[in-house]
PDB file of C-alpha atoms in Angstrom:
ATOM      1  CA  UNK N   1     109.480 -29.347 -28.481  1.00 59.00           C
ATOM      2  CA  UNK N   2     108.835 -33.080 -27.719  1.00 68.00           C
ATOM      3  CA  UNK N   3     105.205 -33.739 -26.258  1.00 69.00           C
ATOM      4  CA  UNK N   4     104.722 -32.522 -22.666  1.00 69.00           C
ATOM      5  CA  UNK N   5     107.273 -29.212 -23.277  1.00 73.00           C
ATOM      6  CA  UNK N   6     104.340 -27.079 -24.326  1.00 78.00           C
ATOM      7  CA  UNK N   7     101.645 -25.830 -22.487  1.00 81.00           C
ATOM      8  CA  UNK N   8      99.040 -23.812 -23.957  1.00 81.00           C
ATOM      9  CA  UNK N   9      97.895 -20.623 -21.557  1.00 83.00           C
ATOM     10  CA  UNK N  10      95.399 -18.859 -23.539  1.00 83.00           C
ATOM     11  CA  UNK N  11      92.090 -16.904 -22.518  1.00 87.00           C
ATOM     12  CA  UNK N  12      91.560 -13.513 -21.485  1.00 91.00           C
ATOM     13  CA  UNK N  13      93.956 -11.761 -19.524  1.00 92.00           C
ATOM     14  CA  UNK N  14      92.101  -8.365 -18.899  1.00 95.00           C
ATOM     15  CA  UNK N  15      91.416  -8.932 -16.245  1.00 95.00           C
ATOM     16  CA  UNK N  16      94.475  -9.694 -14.823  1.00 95.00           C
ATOM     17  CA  UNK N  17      95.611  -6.724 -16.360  1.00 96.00           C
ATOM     18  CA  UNK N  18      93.417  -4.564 -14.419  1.00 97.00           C
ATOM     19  CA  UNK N  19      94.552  -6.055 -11.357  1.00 96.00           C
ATOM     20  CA  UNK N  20      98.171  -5.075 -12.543  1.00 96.00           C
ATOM     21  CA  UNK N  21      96.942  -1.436 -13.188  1.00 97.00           C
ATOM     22  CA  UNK N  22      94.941  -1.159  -9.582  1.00 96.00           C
ATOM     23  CA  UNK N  23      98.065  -2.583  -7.471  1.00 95.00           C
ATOM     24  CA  UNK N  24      97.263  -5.709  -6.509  1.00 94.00           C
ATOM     25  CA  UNK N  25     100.224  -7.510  -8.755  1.00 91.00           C
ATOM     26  CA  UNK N  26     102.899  -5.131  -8.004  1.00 91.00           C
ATOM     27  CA  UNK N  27     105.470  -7.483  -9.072  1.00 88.00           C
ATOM     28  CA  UNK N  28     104.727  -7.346 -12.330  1.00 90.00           C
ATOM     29  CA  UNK N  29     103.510  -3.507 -12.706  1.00 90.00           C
ATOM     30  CA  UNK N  30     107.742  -2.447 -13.644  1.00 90.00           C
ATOM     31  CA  UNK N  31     107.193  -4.184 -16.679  1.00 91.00           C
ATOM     32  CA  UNK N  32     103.798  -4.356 -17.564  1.00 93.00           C
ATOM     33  CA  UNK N  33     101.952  -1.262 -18.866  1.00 93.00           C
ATOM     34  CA  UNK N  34      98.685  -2.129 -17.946  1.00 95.00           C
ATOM     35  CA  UNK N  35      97.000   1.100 -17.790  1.00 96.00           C
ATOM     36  CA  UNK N  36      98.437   2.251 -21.195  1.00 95.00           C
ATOM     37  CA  UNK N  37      97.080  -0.759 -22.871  1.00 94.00           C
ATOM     38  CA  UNK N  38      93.823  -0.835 -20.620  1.00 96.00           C
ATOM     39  CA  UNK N  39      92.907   2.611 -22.496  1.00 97.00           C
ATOM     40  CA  UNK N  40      94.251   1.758 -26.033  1.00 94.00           C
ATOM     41  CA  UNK N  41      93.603  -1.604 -26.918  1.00 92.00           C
ATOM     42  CA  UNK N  42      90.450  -3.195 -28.104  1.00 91.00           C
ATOM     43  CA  UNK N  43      88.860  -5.849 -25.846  1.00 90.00           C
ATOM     44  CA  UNK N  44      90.113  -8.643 -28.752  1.00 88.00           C
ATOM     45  CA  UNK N  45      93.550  -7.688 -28.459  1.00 89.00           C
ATOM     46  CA  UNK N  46      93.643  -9.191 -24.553  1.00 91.00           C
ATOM     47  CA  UNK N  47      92.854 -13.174 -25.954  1.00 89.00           C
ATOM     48  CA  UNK N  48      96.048 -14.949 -25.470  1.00 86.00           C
ATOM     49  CA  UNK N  49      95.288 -16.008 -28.704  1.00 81.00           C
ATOM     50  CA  UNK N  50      95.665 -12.951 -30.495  1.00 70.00           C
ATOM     51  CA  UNK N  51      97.062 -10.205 -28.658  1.00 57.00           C
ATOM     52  CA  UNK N  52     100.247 -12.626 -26.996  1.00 62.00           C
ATOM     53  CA  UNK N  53     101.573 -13.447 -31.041  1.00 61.00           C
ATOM     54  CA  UNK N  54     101.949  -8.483 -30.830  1.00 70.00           C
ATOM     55  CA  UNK N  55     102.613  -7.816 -27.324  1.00 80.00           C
ATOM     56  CA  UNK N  56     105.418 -10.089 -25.576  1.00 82.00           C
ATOM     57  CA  UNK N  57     104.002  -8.473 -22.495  1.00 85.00           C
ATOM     58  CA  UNK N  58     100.930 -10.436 -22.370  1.00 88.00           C
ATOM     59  CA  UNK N  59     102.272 -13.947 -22.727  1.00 85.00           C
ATOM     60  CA  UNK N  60     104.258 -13.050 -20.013  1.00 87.00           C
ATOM     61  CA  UNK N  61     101.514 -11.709 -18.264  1.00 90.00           C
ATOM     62  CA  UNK N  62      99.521 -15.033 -18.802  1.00 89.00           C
ATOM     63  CA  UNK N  63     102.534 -17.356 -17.037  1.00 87.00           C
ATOM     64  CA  UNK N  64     101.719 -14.785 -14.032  1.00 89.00           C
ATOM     65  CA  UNK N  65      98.120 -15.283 -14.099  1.00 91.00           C
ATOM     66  CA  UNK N  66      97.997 -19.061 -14.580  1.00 91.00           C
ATOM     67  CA  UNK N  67     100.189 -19.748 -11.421  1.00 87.00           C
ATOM     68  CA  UNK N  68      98.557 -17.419  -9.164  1.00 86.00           C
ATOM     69  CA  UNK N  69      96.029 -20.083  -8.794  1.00 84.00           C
ATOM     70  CA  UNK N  70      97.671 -23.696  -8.370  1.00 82.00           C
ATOM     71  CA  UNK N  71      94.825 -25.814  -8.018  1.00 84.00           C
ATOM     72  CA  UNK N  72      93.615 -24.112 -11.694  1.00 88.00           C
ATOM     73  CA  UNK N  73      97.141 -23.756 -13.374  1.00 90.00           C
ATOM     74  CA  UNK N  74      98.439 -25.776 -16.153  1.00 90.00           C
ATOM     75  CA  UNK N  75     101.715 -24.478 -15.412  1.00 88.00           C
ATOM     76  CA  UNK N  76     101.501 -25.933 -11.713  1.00 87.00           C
ATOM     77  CA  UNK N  77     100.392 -28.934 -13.014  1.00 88.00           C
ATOM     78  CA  UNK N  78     102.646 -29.720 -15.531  1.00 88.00           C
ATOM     79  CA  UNK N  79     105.791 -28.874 -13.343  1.00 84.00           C
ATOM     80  CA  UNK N  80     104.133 -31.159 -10.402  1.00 85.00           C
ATOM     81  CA  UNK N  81     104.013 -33.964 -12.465  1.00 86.00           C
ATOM     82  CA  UNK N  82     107.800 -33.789 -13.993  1.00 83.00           C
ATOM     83  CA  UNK N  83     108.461 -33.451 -10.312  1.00 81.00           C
ATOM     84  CA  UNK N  84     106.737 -36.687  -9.420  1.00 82.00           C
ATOM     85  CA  UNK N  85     107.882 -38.395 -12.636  1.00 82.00           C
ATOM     86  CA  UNK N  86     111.475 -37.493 -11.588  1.00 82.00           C
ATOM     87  CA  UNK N  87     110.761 -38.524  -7.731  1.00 79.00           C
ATOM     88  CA  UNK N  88     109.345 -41.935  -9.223  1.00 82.00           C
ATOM     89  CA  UNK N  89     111.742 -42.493 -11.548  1.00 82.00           C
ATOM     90  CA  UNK N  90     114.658 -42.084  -9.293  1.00 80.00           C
ATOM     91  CA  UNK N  91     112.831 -43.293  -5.920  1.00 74.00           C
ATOM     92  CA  UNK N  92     113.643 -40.433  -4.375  1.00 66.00           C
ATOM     93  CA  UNK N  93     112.121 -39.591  -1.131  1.00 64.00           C
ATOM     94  CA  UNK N  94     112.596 -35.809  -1.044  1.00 63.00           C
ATOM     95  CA  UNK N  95     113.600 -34.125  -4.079  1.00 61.00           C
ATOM     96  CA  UNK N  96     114.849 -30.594  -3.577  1.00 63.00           C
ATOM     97  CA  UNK N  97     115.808 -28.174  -6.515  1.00 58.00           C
ATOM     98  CA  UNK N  98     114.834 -24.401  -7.074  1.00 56.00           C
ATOM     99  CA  UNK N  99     112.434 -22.932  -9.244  1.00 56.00           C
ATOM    100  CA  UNK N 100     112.623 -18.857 -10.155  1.00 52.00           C
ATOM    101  CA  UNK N 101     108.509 -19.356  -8.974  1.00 51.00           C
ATOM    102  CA  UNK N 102     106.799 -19.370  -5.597  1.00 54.00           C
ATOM    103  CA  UNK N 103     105.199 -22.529  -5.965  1.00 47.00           C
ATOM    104  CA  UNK N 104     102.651 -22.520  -2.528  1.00 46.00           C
ATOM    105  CA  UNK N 105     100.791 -25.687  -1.500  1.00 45.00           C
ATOM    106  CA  UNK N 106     103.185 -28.286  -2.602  1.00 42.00           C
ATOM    107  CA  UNK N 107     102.157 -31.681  -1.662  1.00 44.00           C
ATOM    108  CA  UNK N 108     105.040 -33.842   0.592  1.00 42.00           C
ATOM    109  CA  UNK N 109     107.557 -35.507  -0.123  1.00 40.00           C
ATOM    110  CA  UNK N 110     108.506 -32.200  -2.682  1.00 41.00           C
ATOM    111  CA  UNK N 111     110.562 -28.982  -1.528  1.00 40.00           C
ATOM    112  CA  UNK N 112     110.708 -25.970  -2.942  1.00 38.00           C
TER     113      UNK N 112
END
């Protein structure tokens, strides 16, 4: 990956992951088994930084949990800014494309 490709999502995703296993993420509760690994895992195992490198499920979990808050995510971020580098780049006025996330709060002129 060249620079800018990568962005690091680490932290601590239990909580997220006892949001998954009370409901309130029920889009990713098919493939996330929060509750199991609520009651088997040890507290260290839910750092990005450890646990993600064992359990596929939790880097995935992480994408979810950075961009359910855009003004905080680095993954928001770093897709609004190749947005606005292509928009400058290009002078486009309105760029439209589609993105397999729900993006909210997108500033004008960018559509989603």
């Amino acid at each position: 990956m060249t620079q800018g490709e990568y962005v690091h999502i680490g932290g601590d995703i239990k909580p997220y992951v006892r949001d998954v296993a009370m409901g309130k993420h029920p889009h990713v509760e098919g493939w996330l088994q929060a509750a199991y690994y609520l009651e088997t895992l040890p507290d260290s195992q839910f750092y990005l930084e450890k646990g993600a490198g064992m359990l596929r499920q939790f880097g995935r979990a992480g994408i979810f949990d950075d961009v359910k808050a855009p003004g905080m995510s680095k993954i928001y971020t770093k897709l609004l800014e190749a947005v606005q580098h292509v928009q400058n780049a290009t002078n486009a006025k309105q760029l439209k494309w589609q993105s397999w996330l729900r993006l909210p709060a997108v500033p004008e002129p960018a559509c989603w």
